[in-house]
Each structure stands twice: as C-alpha cells, then as structure tokens.
mmCIF file of C-alpha atoms and ligand atoms in Angstrom:
data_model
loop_
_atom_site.group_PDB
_atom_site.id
_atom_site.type_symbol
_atom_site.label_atom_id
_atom_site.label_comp_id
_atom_site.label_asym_id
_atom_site.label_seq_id
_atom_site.Cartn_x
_atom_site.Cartn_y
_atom_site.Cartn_z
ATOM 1 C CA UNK A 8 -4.487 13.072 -2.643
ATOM 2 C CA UNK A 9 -0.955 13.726 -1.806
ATOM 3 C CA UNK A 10 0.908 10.518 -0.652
ATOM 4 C CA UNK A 11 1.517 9.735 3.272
ATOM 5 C CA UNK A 12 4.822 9.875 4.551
ATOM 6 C CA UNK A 13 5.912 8.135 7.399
ATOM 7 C CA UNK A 14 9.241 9.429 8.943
ATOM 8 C CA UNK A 15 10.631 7.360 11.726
ATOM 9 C CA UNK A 16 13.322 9.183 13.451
ATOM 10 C CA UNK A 17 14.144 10.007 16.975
ATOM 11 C CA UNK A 18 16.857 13.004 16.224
ATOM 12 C CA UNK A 19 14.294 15.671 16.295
ATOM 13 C CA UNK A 20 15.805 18.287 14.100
ATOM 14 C CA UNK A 21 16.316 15.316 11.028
ATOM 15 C CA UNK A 22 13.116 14.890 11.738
ATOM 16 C CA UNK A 23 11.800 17.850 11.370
ATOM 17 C CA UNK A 24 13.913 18.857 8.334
ATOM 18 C CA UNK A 25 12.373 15.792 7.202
ATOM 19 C CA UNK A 26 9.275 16.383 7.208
ATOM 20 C CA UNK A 27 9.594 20.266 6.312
ATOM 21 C CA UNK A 28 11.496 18.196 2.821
ATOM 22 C CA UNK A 29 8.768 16.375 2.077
ATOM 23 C CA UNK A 30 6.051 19.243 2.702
ATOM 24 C CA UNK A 31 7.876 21.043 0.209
ATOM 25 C CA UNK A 32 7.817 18.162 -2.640
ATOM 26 C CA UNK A 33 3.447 17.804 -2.232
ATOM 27 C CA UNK A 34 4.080 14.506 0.308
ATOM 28 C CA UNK A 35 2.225 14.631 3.498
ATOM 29 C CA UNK A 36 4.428 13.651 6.362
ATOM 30 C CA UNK A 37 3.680 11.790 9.709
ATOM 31 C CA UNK A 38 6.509 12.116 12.186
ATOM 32 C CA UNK A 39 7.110 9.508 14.900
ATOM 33 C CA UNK A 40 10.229 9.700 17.246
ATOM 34 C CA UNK A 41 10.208 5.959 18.194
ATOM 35 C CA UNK A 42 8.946 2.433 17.811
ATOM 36 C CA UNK A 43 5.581 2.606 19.507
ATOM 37 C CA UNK A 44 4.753 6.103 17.860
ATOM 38 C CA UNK A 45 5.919 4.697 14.535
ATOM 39 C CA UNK A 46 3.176 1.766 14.753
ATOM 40 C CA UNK A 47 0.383 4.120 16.087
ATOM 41 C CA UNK A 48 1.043 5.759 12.868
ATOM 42 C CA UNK A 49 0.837 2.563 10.630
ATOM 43 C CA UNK A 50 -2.551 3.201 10.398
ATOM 44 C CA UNK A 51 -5.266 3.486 7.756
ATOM 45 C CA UNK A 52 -5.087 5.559 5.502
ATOM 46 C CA UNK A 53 -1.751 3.764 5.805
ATOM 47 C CA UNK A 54 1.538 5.623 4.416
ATOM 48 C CA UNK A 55 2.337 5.502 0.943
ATOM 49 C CA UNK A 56 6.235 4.983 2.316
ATOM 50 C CA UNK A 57 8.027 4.734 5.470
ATOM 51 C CA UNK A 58 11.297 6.479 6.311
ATOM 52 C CA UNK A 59 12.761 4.263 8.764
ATOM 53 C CA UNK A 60 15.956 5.230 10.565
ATOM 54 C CA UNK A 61 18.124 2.435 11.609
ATOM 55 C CA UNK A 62 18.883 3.280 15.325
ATOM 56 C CA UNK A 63 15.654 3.709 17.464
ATOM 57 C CA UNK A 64 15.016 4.033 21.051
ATOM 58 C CA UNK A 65 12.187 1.351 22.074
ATOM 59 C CA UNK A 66 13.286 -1.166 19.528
ATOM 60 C CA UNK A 67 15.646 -0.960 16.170
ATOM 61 C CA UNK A 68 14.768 0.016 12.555
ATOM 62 C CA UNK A 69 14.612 -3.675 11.474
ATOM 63 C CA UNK A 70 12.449 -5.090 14.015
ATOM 64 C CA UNK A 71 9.641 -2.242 12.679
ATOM 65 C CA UNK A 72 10.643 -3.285 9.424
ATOM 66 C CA UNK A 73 10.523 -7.205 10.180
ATOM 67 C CA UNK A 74 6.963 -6.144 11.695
ATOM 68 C CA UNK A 75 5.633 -4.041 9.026
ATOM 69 C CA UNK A 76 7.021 -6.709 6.153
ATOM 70 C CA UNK A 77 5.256 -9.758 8.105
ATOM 71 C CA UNK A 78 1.928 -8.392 8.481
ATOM 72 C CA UNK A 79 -0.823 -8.680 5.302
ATOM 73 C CA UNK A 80 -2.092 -5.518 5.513
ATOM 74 C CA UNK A 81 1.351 -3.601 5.531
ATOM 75 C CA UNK A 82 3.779 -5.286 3.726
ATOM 76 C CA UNK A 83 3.248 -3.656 0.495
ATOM 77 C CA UNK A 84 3.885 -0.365 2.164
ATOM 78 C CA UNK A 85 7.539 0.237 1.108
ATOM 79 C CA UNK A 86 10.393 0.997 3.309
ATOM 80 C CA UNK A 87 13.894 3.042 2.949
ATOM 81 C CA UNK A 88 15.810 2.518 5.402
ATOM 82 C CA UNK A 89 18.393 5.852 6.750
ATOM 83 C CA UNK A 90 21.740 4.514 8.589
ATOM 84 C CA UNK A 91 24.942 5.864 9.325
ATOM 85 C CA UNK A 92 28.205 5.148 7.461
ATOM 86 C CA UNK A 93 29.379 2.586 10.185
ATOM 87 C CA UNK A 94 26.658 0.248 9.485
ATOM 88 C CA UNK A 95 27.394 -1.394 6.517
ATOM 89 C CA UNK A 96 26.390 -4.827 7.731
ATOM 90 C CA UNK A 97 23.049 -3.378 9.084
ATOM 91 C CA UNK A 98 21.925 -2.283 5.633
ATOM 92 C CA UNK A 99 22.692 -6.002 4.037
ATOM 93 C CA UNK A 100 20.079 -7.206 7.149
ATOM 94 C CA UNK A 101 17.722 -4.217 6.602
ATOM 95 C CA UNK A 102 17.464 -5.302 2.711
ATOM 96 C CA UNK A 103 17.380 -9.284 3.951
ATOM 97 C CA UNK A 104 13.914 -8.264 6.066
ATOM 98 C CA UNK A 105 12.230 -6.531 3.597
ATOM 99 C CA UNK A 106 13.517 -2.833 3.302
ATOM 100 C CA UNK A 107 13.101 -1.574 -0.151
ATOM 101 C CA UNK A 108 16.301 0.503 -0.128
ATOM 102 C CA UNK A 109 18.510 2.445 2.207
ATOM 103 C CA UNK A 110 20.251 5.419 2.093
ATOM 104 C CA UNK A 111 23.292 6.762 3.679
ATOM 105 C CA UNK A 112 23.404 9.575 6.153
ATOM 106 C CA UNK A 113 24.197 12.944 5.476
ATOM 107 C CA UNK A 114 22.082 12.371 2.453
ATOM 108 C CA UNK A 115 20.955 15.555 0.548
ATOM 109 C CA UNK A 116 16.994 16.228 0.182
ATOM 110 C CA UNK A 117 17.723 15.859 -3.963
ATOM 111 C CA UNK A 118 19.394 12.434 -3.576
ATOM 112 C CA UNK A 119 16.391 11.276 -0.755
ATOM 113 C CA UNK A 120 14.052 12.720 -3.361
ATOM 114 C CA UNK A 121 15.568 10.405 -6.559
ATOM 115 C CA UNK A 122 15.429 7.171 -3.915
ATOM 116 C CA UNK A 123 12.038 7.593 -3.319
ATOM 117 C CA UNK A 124 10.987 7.752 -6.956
ATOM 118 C CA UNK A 125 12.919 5.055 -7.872
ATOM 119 C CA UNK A 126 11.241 2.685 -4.868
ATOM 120 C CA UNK A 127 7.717 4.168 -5.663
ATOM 121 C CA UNK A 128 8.534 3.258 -9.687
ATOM 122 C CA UNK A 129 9.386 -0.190 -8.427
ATOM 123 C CA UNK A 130 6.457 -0.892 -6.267
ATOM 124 C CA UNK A 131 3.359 0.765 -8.344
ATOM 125 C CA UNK A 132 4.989 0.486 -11.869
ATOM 126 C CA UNK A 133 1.759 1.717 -13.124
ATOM 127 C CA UNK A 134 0.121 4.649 -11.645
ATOM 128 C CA UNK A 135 -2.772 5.215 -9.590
ATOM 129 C CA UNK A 136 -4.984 7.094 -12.064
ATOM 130 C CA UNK A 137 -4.062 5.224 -14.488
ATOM 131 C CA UNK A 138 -7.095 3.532 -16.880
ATOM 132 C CA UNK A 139 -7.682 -0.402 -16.446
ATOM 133 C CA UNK A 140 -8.821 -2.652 -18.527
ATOM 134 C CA UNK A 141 -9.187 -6.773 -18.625
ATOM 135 C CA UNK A 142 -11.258 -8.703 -21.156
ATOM 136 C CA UNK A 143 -12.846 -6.001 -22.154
ATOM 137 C CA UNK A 144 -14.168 -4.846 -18.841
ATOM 138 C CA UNK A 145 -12.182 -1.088 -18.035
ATOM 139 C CA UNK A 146 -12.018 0.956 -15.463
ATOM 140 C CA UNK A 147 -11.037 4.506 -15.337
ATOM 141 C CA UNK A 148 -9.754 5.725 -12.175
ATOM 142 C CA UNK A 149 -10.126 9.356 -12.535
ATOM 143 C CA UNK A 150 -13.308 9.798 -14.114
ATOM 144 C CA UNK A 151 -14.935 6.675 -11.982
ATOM 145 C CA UNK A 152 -16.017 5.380 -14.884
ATOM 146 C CA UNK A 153 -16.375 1.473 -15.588
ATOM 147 C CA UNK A 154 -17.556 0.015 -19.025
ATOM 148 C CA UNK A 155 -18.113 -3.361 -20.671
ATOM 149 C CA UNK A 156 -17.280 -3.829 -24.286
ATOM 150 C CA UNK A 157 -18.099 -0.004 -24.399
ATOM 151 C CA UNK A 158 -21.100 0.311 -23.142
ATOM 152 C CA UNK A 159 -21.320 1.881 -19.802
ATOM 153 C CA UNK A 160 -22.036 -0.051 -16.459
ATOM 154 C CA UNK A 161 -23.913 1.843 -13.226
ATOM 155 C CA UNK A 162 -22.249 0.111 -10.380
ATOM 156 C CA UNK A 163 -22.377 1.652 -6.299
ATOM 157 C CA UNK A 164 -18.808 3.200 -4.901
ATOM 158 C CA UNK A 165 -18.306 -0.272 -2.976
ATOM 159 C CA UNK A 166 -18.326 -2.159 -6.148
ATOM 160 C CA UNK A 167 -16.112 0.616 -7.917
ATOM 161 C CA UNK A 168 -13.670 0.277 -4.719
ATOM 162 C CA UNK A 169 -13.689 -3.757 -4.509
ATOM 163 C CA UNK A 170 -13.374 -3.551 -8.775
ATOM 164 C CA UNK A 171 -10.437 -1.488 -8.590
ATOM 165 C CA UNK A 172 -8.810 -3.321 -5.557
ATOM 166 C CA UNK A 173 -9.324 -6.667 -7.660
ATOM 167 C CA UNK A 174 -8.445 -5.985 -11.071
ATOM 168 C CA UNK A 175 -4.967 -4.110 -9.438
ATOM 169 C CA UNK A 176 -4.451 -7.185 -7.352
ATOM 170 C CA UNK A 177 -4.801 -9.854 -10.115
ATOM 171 C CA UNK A 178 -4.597 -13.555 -9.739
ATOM 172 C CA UNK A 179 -4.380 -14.014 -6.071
ATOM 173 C CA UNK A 180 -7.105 -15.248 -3.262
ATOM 174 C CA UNK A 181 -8.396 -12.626 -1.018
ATOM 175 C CA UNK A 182 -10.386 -13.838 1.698
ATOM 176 C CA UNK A 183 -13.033 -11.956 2.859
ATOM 177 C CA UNK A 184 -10.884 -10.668 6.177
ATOM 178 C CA UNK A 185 -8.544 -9.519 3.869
ATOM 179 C CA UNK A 186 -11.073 -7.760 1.600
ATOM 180 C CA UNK A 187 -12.386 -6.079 4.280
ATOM 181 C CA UNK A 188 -9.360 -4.643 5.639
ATOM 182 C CA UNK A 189 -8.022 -3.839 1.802
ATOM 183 C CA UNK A 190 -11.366 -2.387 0.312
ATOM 184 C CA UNK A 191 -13.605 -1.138 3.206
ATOM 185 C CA UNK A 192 -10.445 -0.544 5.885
ATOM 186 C CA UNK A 193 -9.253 -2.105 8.749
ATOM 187 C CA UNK A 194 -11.171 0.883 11.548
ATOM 188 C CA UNK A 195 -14.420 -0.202 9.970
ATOM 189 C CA UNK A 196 -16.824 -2.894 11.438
ATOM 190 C CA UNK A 197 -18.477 -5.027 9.333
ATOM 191 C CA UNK A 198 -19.374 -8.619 9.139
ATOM 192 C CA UNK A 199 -17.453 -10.631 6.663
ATOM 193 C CA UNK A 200 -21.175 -11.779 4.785
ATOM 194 C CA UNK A 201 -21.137 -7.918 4.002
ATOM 195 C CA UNK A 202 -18.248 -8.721 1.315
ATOM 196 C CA UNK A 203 -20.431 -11.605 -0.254
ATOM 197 C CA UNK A 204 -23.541 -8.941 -0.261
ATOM 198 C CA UNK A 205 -20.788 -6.615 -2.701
ATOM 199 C CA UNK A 206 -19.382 -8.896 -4.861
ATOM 200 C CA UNK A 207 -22.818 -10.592 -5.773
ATOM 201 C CA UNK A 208 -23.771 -7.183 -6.767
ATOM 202 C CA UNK A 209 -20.640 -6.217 -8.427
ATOM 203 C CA UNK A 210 -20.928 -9.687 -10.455
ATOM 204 C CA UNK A 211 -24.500 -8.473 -11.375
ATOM 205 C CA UNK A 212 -23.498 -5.114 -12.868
ATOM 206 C CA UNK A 213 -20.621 -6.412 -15.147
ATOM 207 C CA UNK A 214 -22.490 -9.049 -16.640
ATOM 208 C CA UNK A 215 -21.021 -11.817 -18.552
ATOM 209 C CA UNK A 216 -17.471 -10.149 -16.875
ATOM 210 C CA UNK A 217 -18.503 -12.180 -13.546
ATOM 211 C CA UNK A 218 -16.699 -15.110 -14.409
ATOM 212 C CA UNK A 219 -13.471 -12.631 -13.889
ATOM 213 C CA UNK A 220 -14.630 -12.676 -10.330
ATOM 214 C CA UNK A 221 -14.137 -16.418 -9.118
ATOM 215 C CA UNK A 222 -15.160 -17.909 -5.833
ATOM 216 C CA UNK A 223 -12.641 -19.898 -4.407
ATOM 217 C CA UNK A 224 -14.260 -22.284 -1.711
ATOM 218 C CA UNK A 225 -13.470 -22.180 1.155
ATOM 219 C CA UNK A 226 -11.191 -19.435 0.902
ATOM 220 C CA UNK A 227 -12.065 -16.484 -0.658
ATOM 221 C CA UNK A 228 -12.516 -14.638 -3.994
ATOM 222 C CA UNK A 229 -10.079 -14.115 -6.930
ATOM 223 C CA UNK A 230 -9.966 -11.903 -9.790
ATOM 224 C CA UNK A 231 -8.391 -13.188 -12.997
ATOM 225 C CA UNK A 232 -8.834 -13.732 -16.808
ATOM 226 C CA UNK A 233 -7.852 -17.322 -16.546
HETATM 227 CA CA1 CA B 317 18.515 7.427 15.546
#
C-alpha cells in the first residue's frame, strides 16, 4: 500500500507540484491549503508523513504541529517542516515542538526526496514487512503467517492485527481506548470489552506465549518478554 502523504500548503502551485512529486515517487498525496483542511485530513488511515509549511492562513505550521505531536493517536506520524530562508528562528521552535526535520525553500524534489527517507529511516528503523519474532513466537507480515516454536498457529485477522500492533509496540501499556483506536481505528464503534473478547482469544491461540501478553490492572495490556 503506497504510503499517505499529507502536504500542508496554502501556495497552490507548491502544492500542486507537490503532490504531482510525490505521485511520481509511488507516495499517495493528500493536499490541504490550510489549518482546518489539514486536520480533516489527519484522519485514519492516517498519513504516513506530513509536509507542513511554516506560514498558514487559519493558524501557523507549529500550532498543527504542537497539535498533531500532543495527541496519542498522531504523534508518531512524522513531520517536516518547509520554511523560508528568513526563518531561521522558526525552524529551532518547529524542531522544539516536535517536527522531525525541516527543509529550506526552494528545495529541489531530489533533496525533499533524501529528507524524507532519512525521517522515515529514523522513525520505522525496521520495515513494515519485515518478519517478527519474540521468544520464539514470529510473525510474518507478508505472508500473514504466525508460528510458535515452529509449529504453525490459526489465529482470526483481529488477533493477527492486535499481534502485530503489540509485538511492534513493545513494553508499553495500551489501554483498551488506545487499542481500539491503534488496532481496530478510531471511525469504528466498538465497546472497549470488545478488546478483552480479542486478546483472550489471541492469548488462547499462542499458547504458553500468553504470558507475553500481560494485563496490567487497571490500566490496560502490555506486550513484553520481561
Ligand atoms: Ca505559506
């Protein structure tokens, strides 16, 4: 699936060359001209990246950025910020909220291109698709595949999805609410018992792996080898 580009400018033609940029490298773009448009778009499937230019009618760069960086379910979506020459001071504050880079304009499509490998390097230093494995329990992305000390283990696409979530997200309490908006999505209704429902039978079909899967009372559930 090709990753979701958010582009965040109100000049419509660097915009559009923009988005016509990252079209042409396999990204799929989103284009929003200011502030409100920008958060409609923060949305689920929520952007693999935001392009975030500094100067925005409706509210600045860094107050999306503050926004984006404060909230649970977005802050891991990483941000380069584009600003003019003139504001050097801007770009200090832009990294102090949370921006993951910046970049200067007139930047070249190559140069944009090399910044937003680097960040995505940075952020998911392992890939997507790439195999899992912890304790002897893996996981294989690509071929949906899970196992347990080789053999094989049948588990439903809600346990493969809450499996994956946890063993990327290691050794750290989710609660359910956050589950819920991480695993099943944030436009979906469902009760927060529905999450207990999955990872009793997600502890069931990895066997003696359940104690990777730890309640945490009165909070939530963790994943971890300790
Ligand atoms: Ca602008």
């Amino acid at each position: 699936m090709a990753r979701k580009i958010l582009i965040v400018e109100d000049e419509a033609p660097i915009r559009e060359m923009l988005a016509f940029v990252m079209e042409q490298h396999g990204y799929q773009p989103v284009e929003a001209g200011d502030f409100d448009k920008a958060l409609e778009a923060v949305c689920e499937p929520y952007p693999d990246m935001v392009l975030l230019d500094w100067m925005l009618p409706g509210g600045s760069g860094i107050q999306l950025a503050k926004q984006l960086k404060s909230q649970d379910h977005t802050r891991h979506i990483p941000i380069i910020m584009l600003t003019a020459r003139s504001e050097e001071e801007d770009k200090i504050r832009g990294l102090e909220v949370g921006a993951d880079d910046y970049i200067t304009k007139p930047f070249s499509p190559k140069e944009l291109m090399a910044r937003m490998r680097a960040v995505f390097r940075r952020v998911s230093p392992t890939s997507l698709d790439e195999p899992l494995e912890v304790d002897g329990l893996k996981l294989d992305p690509v071929s949906h595949r899970v196992s347990a000390n080789g053999s094989a283990v049948d588990m439903g696409p809600t346990e493969f999805r809450l499996l994956h979530f946890f063993m990327t997200h290691q050794d750290r309490v989710y609660s359910r609410e956050q589950l819920l908006d991480h695993v099943w999505g944030t436009n979906v209704f469902v009760e927060d018992r529905t999450v207990d429902v999955h990872i009793r039978r997600l502890r069931k079909a990895i066997g003696e792996h359940d104690r990777l899967v730890q309640t945490v009372r009165g909070v939530g559930y963790r994943f971890s080898a300790r």
